[in-house]
Amino acid sequence: MEKIIEENKQGESIVLEQSNDGTRKLYIESYGCQMNFSDSEIVASILAKEGFNTTQQLEEADLVLINTCSIREKAEQTVRKRLEKFNAVKRINPAMKVGVLGCMAERLKSKFLEEEKIVDMVVGPDAYKDLPNLVQEIDEGRNAVNVILSKEETYGDIAPVRLNSNGVSAFVSITRGCDNMCTFCVVPFTRGRERSRDPHSILEEVGQLWERGFKEITLLGQNVDSYLWYGGGLKKDFEKATPMQQATAVNFATLLSMTAEAYPKLRIRFSTSNPQDMTLDVIETMAKYKNICKYIHLPVQSGSNRILKEMNRLHTREEYFELIDNIKRILPECAISQDMIAGFPTETEEDHQDTLSLMEYVQYDFGFMFAYSERPGTMAARKMEDDVPEEVKKRRLTEIINLQQKHGLLRTREHLGKVEEVLIEGSSKKSDVHWMGRNTQNTVVVFPKENYKVGDFVNVRIDDCTAATLIGEAVGYSDNN
Ligand code: SAH
Ligand code: F3S
């Protein structure tokens, strides 16, 4: 594997990875959560060893893979549209093979091969190491399927190929699967039971990224606070581990401090935190290390205790407020973001008002907000009627989004006049003469380029803002370079 530094048209350095000895071309597209993007990098690494180079050109691909998301119906529709497009290309180039990866592959299994005639291969999230065999099967003209979920697989031994990388920030996955069984959520069915990755392999991957010039990593998991390494195996089997394994287990707070101490100039982020599992220990660890970014993505889904219970979210509104109070006390600078679902079954106007009042209490910096989408097989789909009319869901969602906009602006205004450290990620989408980067709170900061370059830590004076972006001017390098 060779590292190629390319100058793109704006003169930024971007790091691309290519295997030069490959003979076949792989085109891979990813949808959904960060974990899917991270998984695609593992897939690209596994297939590089089989002689596949990645390509950005769909038309020239020998193998097309689509890493899919099932979280909402719309996500699945997007994938189906892409499959239609691949079908059109395949009509011109019948030798091209198409594989479906990820959550839709797991959810629909071999049904995919029957329903979508153009699909040659279906591979679930725990079966990527079987890709060499599966590819051989389709090469020999047979359809191939592996959707077996695993108790151990964490891909800890695979060094991911960084795809579409800016050479500055990268994802490192630390847990796979989820045991929470939120009643609306398909993830526990598509990604299996929760298991954690060996901390040594995590630190090794982080170290490799640091050596290659990366400046920021995001530790990824569906529920990172629940991270627990005791020598392998499922989280739920921890009680069956030996006393020695239990005594030497590594939890998330320890993993965070190990990483922060090993690479004191590397920015460390993590996602996603679940309120029921986030401990004071984690918050205190964040306070202790400057290089752990002061930003917590803390989905709550609803502000109503009754709905939280129906969703099987294992905390109350009051407990969530207690957690928020602790974060604000221990980490006064910390940004907090939410995920919210509007129109969960049985949600009343009063429940919805509870969501708005919870938002008023927290005043989130950002948010990701969705209308409830019933997912086949989930507890909510089996036990509850999707009874909130579509227009009511939409209206409530709009109210939530509008309130978030208002809070976003209140939050960004708090940065005005301050000088903040920004890590430059690339050109601003809207202007070739401005850089785009983020402060520790994960807020996007845009400022004139001058002589700074991608990967620099720069102190930026914040002069202006919108609800989601800070606008400023560099005043010099920060001491983190
Ligand atoms: N713990 C995960 C959650 C993954 S799903 C994480 O790493 O972020 C991301 C978000 O999608 C959830 O927090 C929830 O707000 C939303 N979501 C999940 N299932 C949904 C459904 N059936 N309908 C609407 N939104 C949903
Ligand atoms: Fe889904 Fe809840 Fe896990 S939202 S991913 S079941 S924490």
Coordinates of C-alpha atoms and ligand atoms in Angstrom, one line a residue:
M1 CA 0.0 0.0 0.0
E2 CA 1.5 3.3 -1.0
K3 CA 0.6 6.8 0.2
I4 CA 0.2 9.3 -2.6
I5 CA 0.1 13.0 -1.7
E6 CA -1.9 14.8 -4.4
E7 CA -2.3 18.5 -4.9
N8 CA -5.9 19.3 -5.8
K9 CA -7.0 22.4 -7.6
Q10 CA -7.0 24.6 -4.5
G11 CA -3.5 23.5 -3.6
E12 CA -4.5 21.5 -0.6
S13 CA -2.7 18.3 0.3
I14 CA -5.0 15.4 0.4
V15 CA -3.9 11.9 1.1
L16 CA -5.1 9.1 -1.1
E17 CA -4.3 5.5 -0.7
Q18 CA -4.0 3.2 -3.7
S19 CA -2.7 -0.2 -4.1
N20 CA -0.7 -0.1 -7.4
D21 CA -0.6 -3.8 -7.8
G22 CA -4.4 -4.3 -8.1
T23 CA -5.8 -5.4 -11.4
R24 CA -9.5 -4.9 -10.8
K25 CA -11.6 -1.9 -10.0
L26 CA -13.8 -1.5 -7.0
Y27 CA -16.4 1.3 -6.7
I28 CA -17.9 1.6 -3.3
E29 CA -20.7 3.9 -2.1
S30 CA -21.8 4.3 1.6
Y31 CA -25.0 5.5 3.1
G32 CA -26.2 6.0 6.7
C33 CA -24.2 6.4 9.9
Q34 CA -20.5 7.0 10.3
M35 CA -20.0 3.3 11.2
N36 CA -21.0 2.4 7.6
F37 CA -18.4 4.8 6.2
S38 CA -15.9 3.3 8.6
D39 CA -16.9 -0.3 7.6
S40 CA -16.4 0.6 3.9
E41 CA -12.8 1.4 4.7
I42 CA -12.4 -2.1 6.2
V43 CA -14.1 -3.6 3.1
A44 CA -11.7 -1.7 0.8
S45 CA -8.8 -3.0 2.8
I46 CA -9.9 -6.6 2.6
L47 CA -10.5 -6.3 -1.1
A48 CA -7.2 -4.5 -1.8
K49 CA -5.5 -7.8 -0.8
E50 CA -7.6 -9.5 -3.5
G51 CA -6.3 -7.1 -6.1
F52 CA -9.0 -4.5 -6.2
N53 CA -8.1 -0.8 -6.6
T54 CA -10.8 1.7 -5.6
T55 CA -12.2 3.9 -8.4
Q56 CA -14.5 7.0 -8.3
Q57 CA -15.9 6.1 -11.7
L58 CA -18.9 3.8 -11.6
E59 CA -18.7 3.1 -15.3
E60 CA -15.2 1.6 -15.1
A61 CA -15.9 -0.7 -12.1
D62 CA -15.6 -4.5 -12.1
L63 CA -17.3 -4.6 -8.7
V64 CA -19.8 -2.2 -7.4
L65 CA -20.6 -2.3 -3.6
I66 CA -23.2 -0.3 -1.8
N67 CA -23.0 -0.1 1.9
T68 CA -26.6 0.4 3.0
C69 CA -28.7 1.8 5.8
S70 CA -32.1 0.6 7.1
I71 CA -32.7 3.1 9.9
R72 CA -35.7 4.8 8.1
E73 CA -37.7 3.8 5.1
K74 CA -36.4 6.8 3.2
A75 CA -32.8 5.5 3.6
E76 CA -33.8 2.2 2.0
Q77 CA -35.6 4.0 -0.8
T78 CA -32.4 6.0 -1.6
V79 CA -30.5 2.7 -1.9
R80 CA -33.1 1.2 -4.2
K81 CA -32.8 4.2 -6.5
R82 CA -29.0 3.7 -6.6
L83 CA -29.5 0.1 -7.5
E84 CA -31.7 1.2 -10.4
K85 CA -28.8 3.3 -11.6
F86 CA -26.4 0.5 -11.2
N87 CA -28.8 -1.7 -13.2
A88 CA -28.7 0.8 -16.1
V89 CA -24.9 0.7 -16.1
K90 CA -24.9 -3.1 -15.9
R91 CA -27.0 -3.3 -19.0
I92 CA -24.1 -1.6 -20.9
N93 CA -21.4 -3.5 -19.0
P94 CA -22.9 -7.0 -18.1
A95 CA -19.5 -8.1 -16.6
M96 CA -19.9 -5.7 -13.8
K97 CA -20.9 -7.3 -10.5
V98 CA -23.1 -5.6 -7.8
G99 CA -23.0 -6.3 -4.1
V100 CA -25.1 -5.0 -1.2
L101 CA -23.4 -4.6 2.1
G102 CA -24.5 -3.4 5.6
C103 CA -27.9 -3.1 7.3
M104 CA -30.2 -3.6 4.3
A105 CA -28.2 -6.7 3.4
E106 CA -28.7 -8.0 6.9
R107 CA -32.4 -7.1 7.0
L108 CA -33.5 -8.5 3.7
K109 CA -30.9 -11.3 3.3
S110 CA -31.4 -13.5 0.3
K111 CA -34.7 -11.8 -0.5
F112 CA -32.5 -9.2 -2.1
L113 CA -31.3 -11.6 -4.7
E114 CA -34.8 -12.6 -5.6
E115 CA -36.4 -9.1 -5.5
E116 CA -33.5 -7.1 -7.0
K117 CA -32.4 -9.3 -9.9
I118 CA -29.3 -7.1 -10.5
V119 CA -27.7 -7.9 -7.2
D120 CA -25.1 -10.6 -7.3
M121 CA -23.9 -10.6 -3.7
V122 CA -25.4 -9.8 -0.2
V123 CA -23.0 -9.4 2.7
G124 CA -24.0 -8.5 6.3
P125 CA -21.9 -6.2 8.6
D126 CA -20.1 -9.1 10.4
A127 CA -19.2 -11.1 7.3
Y128 CA -16.8 -8.8 5.4
K129 CA -13.8 -11.2 6.1
D130 CA -15.6 -13.7 3.9
L131 CA -15.6 -11.3 0.9
P132 CA -12.6 -13.1 -0.8
N133 CA -14.7 -16.3 -0.9
L134 CA -17.9 -14.5 -1.9
V135 CA -16.2 -12.6 -4.7
Q136 CA -14.8 -15.9 -6.0
E137 CA -18.3 -17.3 -6.0
I138 CA -19.7 -14.5 -8.1
D139 CA -16.7 -14.7 -10.4
E140 CA -17.7 -18.3 -11.0
G141 CA -21.2 -17.1 -11.9
R142 CA -23.0 -18.0 -8.7
N143 CA -24.9 -15.6 -6.4
A144 CA -23.3 -15.2 -3.0
V145 CA -24.7 -14.5 0.5
N146 CA -23.3 -14.3 4.0
V147 CA -25.4 -12.5 6.6
I148 CA -24.2 -14.4 9.7
L149 CA -23.9 -12.1 12.7
S150 CA -20.9 -12.7 15.0
K151 CA -20.2 -12.8 18.7
E152 CA -16.6 -11.7 18.3
E153 CA -16.0 -9.9 15.1
T154 CA -14.6 -6.4 15.6
Y155 CA -12.2 -6.2 12.6
G156 CA -9.6 -5.2 15.1
D157 CA -6.9 -6.9 13.0
I158 CA -7.7 -5.0 9.7
A159 CA -6.0 -1.8 8.9
P160 CA -8.6 0.2 7.1
V161 CA -7.9 1.9 3.7
R162 CA -8.9 5.5 4.2
L163 CA -11.5 6.5 1.5
N164 CA -12.2 10.1 0.4
S165 CA -10.0 11.1 3.3
N166 CA -8.9 14.7 3.9
G167 CA -5.8 13.3 5.6
V168 CA -6.7 15.1 8.8
S169 CA -9.6 13.3 10.5
A170 CA -10.5 9.6 10.6
F171 CA -13.0 7.3 12.3
V172 CA -11.8 4.4 14.5
S173 CA -14.5 2.0 15.5
I174 CA -14.4 0.7 19.1
T175 CA -17.6 -1.3 19.5
R176 CA -20.0 -3.1 17.1
G177 CA -23.6 -3.9 17.5
C178 CA -26.1 -2.6 20.1
D179 CA -27.9 -4.3 23.1
N180 CA -30.2 -1.5 23.9
M181 CA -33.2 -2.6 22.0
C182 CA -34.9 0.8 21.6
T183 CA -38.3 -0.2 20.4
F184 CA -38.2 1.9 17.2
C185 CA -34.7 0.9 16.1
V186 CA -33.6 -1.7 13.6
V187 CA -29.9 -1.6 14.5
P188 CA -29.8 -4.4 17.1
F189 CA -31.3 -6.7 14.4
T190 CA -29.0 -5.6 11.6
R191 CA -25.8 -5.2 13.5
G192 CA -26.2 -7.8 16.2
R193 CA -25.2 -7.9 19.8
E194 CA -22.7 -5.5 21.3
R195 CA -19.0 -6.4 21.5
S196 CA -16.0 -4.2 22.2
R197 CA -12.6 -4.1 20.4
D198 CA -9.3 -4.8 22.0
P199 CA -7.9 -1.5 23.3
H200 CA -4.4 -2.4 22.0
S201 CA -5.6 -2.7 18.5
I202 CA -7.5 0.6 18.9
L203 CA -4.4 2.3 20.1
E204 CA -2.3 0.7 17.3
E205 CA -4.7 2.0 14.7
V206 CA -4.7 5.5 16.3
G207 CA -0.9 5.4 16.4
Q208 CA -0.7 4.6 12.7
L209 CA -3.0 7.5 11.9
W210 CA -0.9 9.8 14.0
E211 CA 2.3 8.6 12.2
R212 CA 0.7 9.4 8.9
G213 CA -0.2 12.9 9.8
F214 CA -3.8 12.6 10.9
K215 CA -4.7 15.2 13.5
E216 CA -8.2 14.1 14.8
I217 CA -9.9 10.8 15.4
T218 CA -13.5 9.9 16.2
L219 CA -14.0 6.8 18.3
L220 CA -17.1 5.2 16.9
G221 CA -19.8 2.9 18.3
Q222 CA -23.6 2.8 18.5
N223 CA -23.2 3.4 22.3
V224 CA -19.6 4.2 23.1
D225 CA -20.1 4.7 26.8
S226 CA -21.0 1.0 27.1
Y227 CA -17.5 0.0 25.8
L228 CA -16.0 -2.8 27.9
W229 CA -13.1 -4.9 27.0
Y230 CA -12.5 -8.0 29.1
G231 CA -10.6 -10.2 26.7
G232 CA -13.3 -10.6 23.9
G233 CA -16.9 -11.8 23.7
L234 CA -20.2 -10.1 24.0
K235 CA -20.9 -7.3 26.5
K236 CA -23.8 -9.3 27.9
D237 CA -21.5 -12.2 28.8
F238 CA -19.2 -10.0 31.0
E239 CA -20.7 -11.6 34.1
K240 CA -19.4 -14.9 33.0
A241 CA -15.8 -13.7 32.6
T242 CA -13.1 -14.8 35.0
P243 CA -12.5 -12.7 38.1
M244 CA -9.1 -11.7 36.6
Q245 CA -10.8 -10.6 33.3
Q246 CA -13.3 -8.6 35.3
A247 CA -10.7 -7.0 37.4
T248 CA -8.6 -5.9 34.5
A249 CA -11.4 -4.9 32.2
V250 CA -11.1 -1.6 30.3
N251 CA -14.1 0.7 30.2
F252 CA -14.8 3.8 28.0
A253 CA -13.4 6.4 30.5
T254 CA -10.1 4.4 30.7
L255 CA -9.9 3.9 26.9
L256 CA -10.4 7.7 26.5
S257 CA -7.6 8.5 28.9
M258 CA -5.3 5.9 27.5
T259 CA -5.7 7.4 24.0
A260 CA -5.5 11.0 25.2
E261 CA -2.3 10.3 27.1
A262 CA -0.6 8.3 24.3
Y263 CA -1.2 11.1 21.7
P264 CA -1.5 14.5 23.6
K265 CA -1.6 16.6 20.4
L266 CA -4.2 14.4 18.7
R267 CA -7.8 15.6 18.9
I268 CA -10.1 13.0 20.2
R269 CA -13.8 12.8 19.5
F270 CA -16.4 10.1 20.1
S271 CA -19.9 9.2 19.0
T272 CA -22.5 8.2 20.0
S273 CA -23.2 8.6 23.7
N274 CA -26.3 7.0 25.2
P275 CA -27.6 8.9 28.3
Q276 CA -28.3 5.8 30.2
D277 CA -24.7 4.7 30.0
M278 CA -22.7 7.9 30.1
T279 CA -20.9 8.1 33.5
L280 CA -19.5 10.9 35.5
D281 CA -16.1 9.3 35.0
V282 CA -16.3 9.9 31.2
I283 CA -17.3 13.6 31.8
E284 CA -14.4 14.0 34.3
T285 CA -12.0 12.4 31.9
M286 CA -13.1 14.8 29.2
A287 CA -12.4 17.7 31.6
K288 CA -8.9 16.3 32.4
Y289 CA -7.5 16.2 28.9
K290 CA -7.3 19.2 26.6
N291 CA -7.1 17.0 23.6
I292 CA -10.5 15.4 24.2
C293 CA -12.9 17.6 22.3
K294 CA -15.6 19.3 24.3
Y295 CA -18.6 18.0 22.4
I296 CA -21.1 15.3 23.3
H297 CA -23.7 13.9 20.9
L298 CA -26.4 12.8 23.4
P299 CA -29.5 11.6 21.6
V300 CA -32.7 11.7 23.8
Q301 CA -35.4 11.0 21.1
S302 CA -38.3 12.5 23.2
G303 CA -38.9 14.7 26.2
S304 CA -41.9 12.8 27.5
N305 CA -41.4 10.2 30.2
R306 CA -44.2 8.1 28.9
I307 CA -42.8 8.0 25.4
L308 CA -39.3 7.4 26.7
K309 CA -40.7 4.3 28.4
E310 CA -42.5 3.1 25.3
M311 CA -39.2 3.6 23.4
N312 CA -37.4 1.5 26.0
R313 CA -35.0 4.3 26.6
L314 CA -33.8 3.4 30.0
H315 CA -33.8 6.8 31.7
T316 CA -36.3 9.5 32.6
R317 CA -36.5 13.1 31.6
E318 CA -35.3 14.1 35.1
E319 CA -32.3 11.7 34.9
Y320 CA -31.4 13.2 31.6
F321 CA -31.6 16.7 33.1
E322 CA -29.3 15.6 35.9
L323 CA -26.8 14.4 33.3
I324 CA -27.0 17.6 31.4
D325 CA -26.5 19.6 34.7
N326 CA -23.4 17.5 35.4
I327 CA -22.0 18.1 31.9
K328 CA -22.6 21.9 32.2
R329 CA -21.0 22.0 35.6
I330 CA -18.0 19.9 34.9
L331 CA -17.5 21.1 31.2
P332 CA -19.0 24.6 30.9
E333 CA -17.6 25.0 27.4
C334 CA -19.0 21.7 26.1
A335 CA -21.4 21.6 23.1
I336 CA -24.3 19.1 23.2
S337 CA -26.3 17.8 20.3
Q338 CA -29.4 15.6 20.1
D339 CA -31.3 13.1 18.0
M340 CA -35.1 13.5 18.2
I341 CA -38.0 11.5 16.8
A342 CA -41.3 13.2 16.1
G343 CA -44.5 11.2 16.1
F344 CA -43.6 8.0 17.8
P345 CA -46.8 5.8 18.2
T346 CA -49.3 7.2 20.7
E347 CA -47.4 10.5 21.0
T348 CA -49.9 13.2 22.1
E349 CA -49.7 16.9 21.8
E350 CA -48.7 17.0 25.5
D351 CA -45.8 14.6 24.9
H352 CA -44.7 16.7 22.0
Q353 CA -44.8 19.8 24.3
D354 CA -42.6 17.9 26.7
T355 CA -40.0 17.4 23.9
L356 CA -40.0 21.2 23.2
S357 CA -39.7 22.0 26.9
L358 CA -36.8 19.6 27.2
M359 CA -35.1 21.3 24.3
E360 CA -35.7 24.7 26.0
Y361 CA -33.9 23.4 29.1
V362 CA -30.9 22.0 27.3
Q363 CA -30.6 24.5 24.4
Y364 CA -28.7 22.1 22.1
D365 CA -25.9 23.3 19.8
F366 CA -27.0 21.0 17.0
G367 CA -29.5 18.4 16.3
F368 CA -30.6 15.6 14.0
M369 CA -34.3 15.3 13.9
F370 CA -36.6 12.8 12.2
A371 CA -40.2 11.8 11.7
Y372 CA -40.9 8.4 13.1
S373 CA -40.6 5.7 10.5
E374 CA -41.9 2.2 11.3
R375 CA -39.3 -0.5 10.8
P376 CA -40.4 -4.0 10.2
G377 CA -39.4 -6.5 12.9
T378 CA -38.9 -3.9 15.6
M379 CA -40.8 -4.1 18.9
A380 CA -42.7 -0.9 18.1
A381 CA -43.8 -2.3 14.7
R382 CA -44.9 -5.5 16.3
K383 CA -46.7 -4.1 19.3
M384 CA -47.8 -0.6 18.4
E385 CA -49.8 1.0 15.7
D386 CA -48.1 3.8 13.7
D387 CA -51.0 6.1 14.7
V388 CA -49.7 9.6 14.5
P389 CA -51.0 11.0 11.1
E390 CA -48.2 11.9 8.7
E391 CA -49.2 15.6 8.6
V392 CA -49.1 15.8 12.4
K393 CA -45.6 14.1 12.5
K394 CA -44.5 16.7 9.9
R395 CA -45.9 19.6 11.8
R396 CA -44.3 18.5 15.1
L397 CA -41.0 17.8 13.3
T398 CA -41.0 21.3 11.8
E399 CA -41.6 22.8 15.3
I400 CA -38.7 20.8 16.7
I401 CA -36.4 21.9 13.8
N402 CA -37.4 25.5 14.2
L403 CA -36.7 25.5 17.9
Q404 CA -33.3 23.9 17.2
Q405 CA -32.5 26.6 14.7
K406 CA -33.3 29.2 17.3
H407 CA -31.1 27.5 19.9
G408 CA -28.3 26.9 17.4
L409 CA -28.2 30.6 16.8
L410 CA -28.2 31.4 20.5
R411 CA -25.3 28.9 20.9
T412 CA -23.2 30.2 18.0
R413 CA -23.6 33.8 19.2
E414 CA -21.9 32.8 22.4
H415 CA -18.7 32.4 20.4
L416 CA -18.7 35.9 19.0
G417 CA -15.5 37.9 20.0
K418 CA -13.7 34.8 21.3
V419 CA -10.4 33.4 19.9
E420 CA -10.8 29.6 19.3
E421 CA -8.5 26.9 18.1
V422 CA -9.6 25.5 14.8
L423 CA -8.3 22.4 12.9
I424 CA -8.4 23.1 9.2
E425 CA -10.1 20.3 7.2
G426 CA -10.4 21.8 3.7
S427 CA -11.8 24.6 1.6
S428 CA -15.1 26.1 2.5
K429 CA -17.9 24.6 0.4
K430 CA -19.0 28.1 -0.5
S431 CA -15.7 29.8 -1.1
D432 CA -12.3 28.9 -2.6
V433 CA -10.6 31.6 -0.6
H434 CA -11.8 30.4 2.8
W435 CA -10.8 27.5 4.9
M436 CA -13.3 25.3 6.8
G437 CA -12.5 23.7 10.1
R438 CA -14.0 23.0 13.5
N439 CA -13.5 24.2 17.0
T440 CA -13.4 21.8 19.9
Q441 CA -17.2 22.1 20.2
N442 CA -17.5 20.6 16.6
T443 CA -18.9 23.9 15.3
V444 CA -17.9 24.7 11.7
V445 CA -15.6 27.7 11.5
V446 CA -14.9 29.5 8.2
F447 CA -12.1 32.0 7.7
P448 CA -9.8 33.5 5.0
K449 CA -7.1 31.1 3.9
E450 CA -4.0 33.4 4.1
N451 CA -0.9 31.1 4.2
Y452 CA -2.4 28.4 6.4
K453 CA -2.9 24.9 5.2
V454 CA -5.0 21.8 5.7
G455 CA -4.1 20.1 9.0
D456 CA -2.9 23.3 10.7
F457 CA -4.3 24.2 14.2
V458 CA -5.1 27.9 13.9
N459 CA -6.4 30.4 16.4
V460 CA -9.4 32.2 14.9
R461 CA -11.2 35.3 16.2
I462 CA -14.9 34.7 15.7
D463 CA -16.6 37.8 14.2
D464 CA -19.9 36.6 12.9
C465 CA -22.2 33.6 12.8
T466 CA -25.3 31.8 11.4
A467 CA -27.2 29.1 13.3
A468 CA -24.7 26.5 12.4
T469 CA -21.5 28.3 11.2
L470 CA -18.9 30.6 12.8
I471 CA -17.1 33.2 10.6
G472 CA -13.9 34.7 11.6
E473 CA -10.2 35.6 10.9
A474 CA -7.0 33.8 11.8
V475 CA -4.8 35.5 14.4
G476 CA -1.9 32.9 14.3
Y477 CA -1.0 29.3 14.8
S478 CA -2.2 27.6 18.0
D479 CA 0.4 25.9 20.3
N480 CA -0.9 22.5 19.3
N481 CA 1.0 22.3 15.9
Ligands
SAH1 N1 -26.9 4.8 18.8 C1 -27.0 5.1 17.5 C2 -28.3 5.4 16.9 C3 -28.3 5.1 15.5 S1 -29.7 5.6 14.8 C4 -25.9 6.1 17.1 O1 -24.8 5.7 17.0 O2 -26.2 7.2 16.7 C5 -29.6 7.3 14.7 C6 -30.8 8.0 15.0 O3 -31.8 7.7 14.1 C7 -31.4 7.7 16.3 O4 -30.8 8.3 17.4 C8 -32.9 8.1 16.1 O5 -33.1 9.4 16.5 C9 -33.1 7.9 14.6 N2 -33.9 6.7 14.4 C10 -33.6 5.4 14.6 N3 -34.7 4.7 14.3 C11 -35.7 5.5 13.8 C12 -37.0 5.3 13.3 N4 -37.5 4.1 13.2 N5 -37.6 6.3 12.9 C13 -37.1 7.6 12.9 N6 -35.9 7.8 13.4 C14 -35.2 6.8 13.8
F3S2 FE1 -30.7 2.0 18.1 FE2 -31.1 2.6 20.6 FE3 -29.0 1.1 19.9 S1 -31.3 4.0 18.9 S2 -28.5 1.8 17.9 S3 -31.1 0.5 19.7 S4 -29.0 2.8 21.4

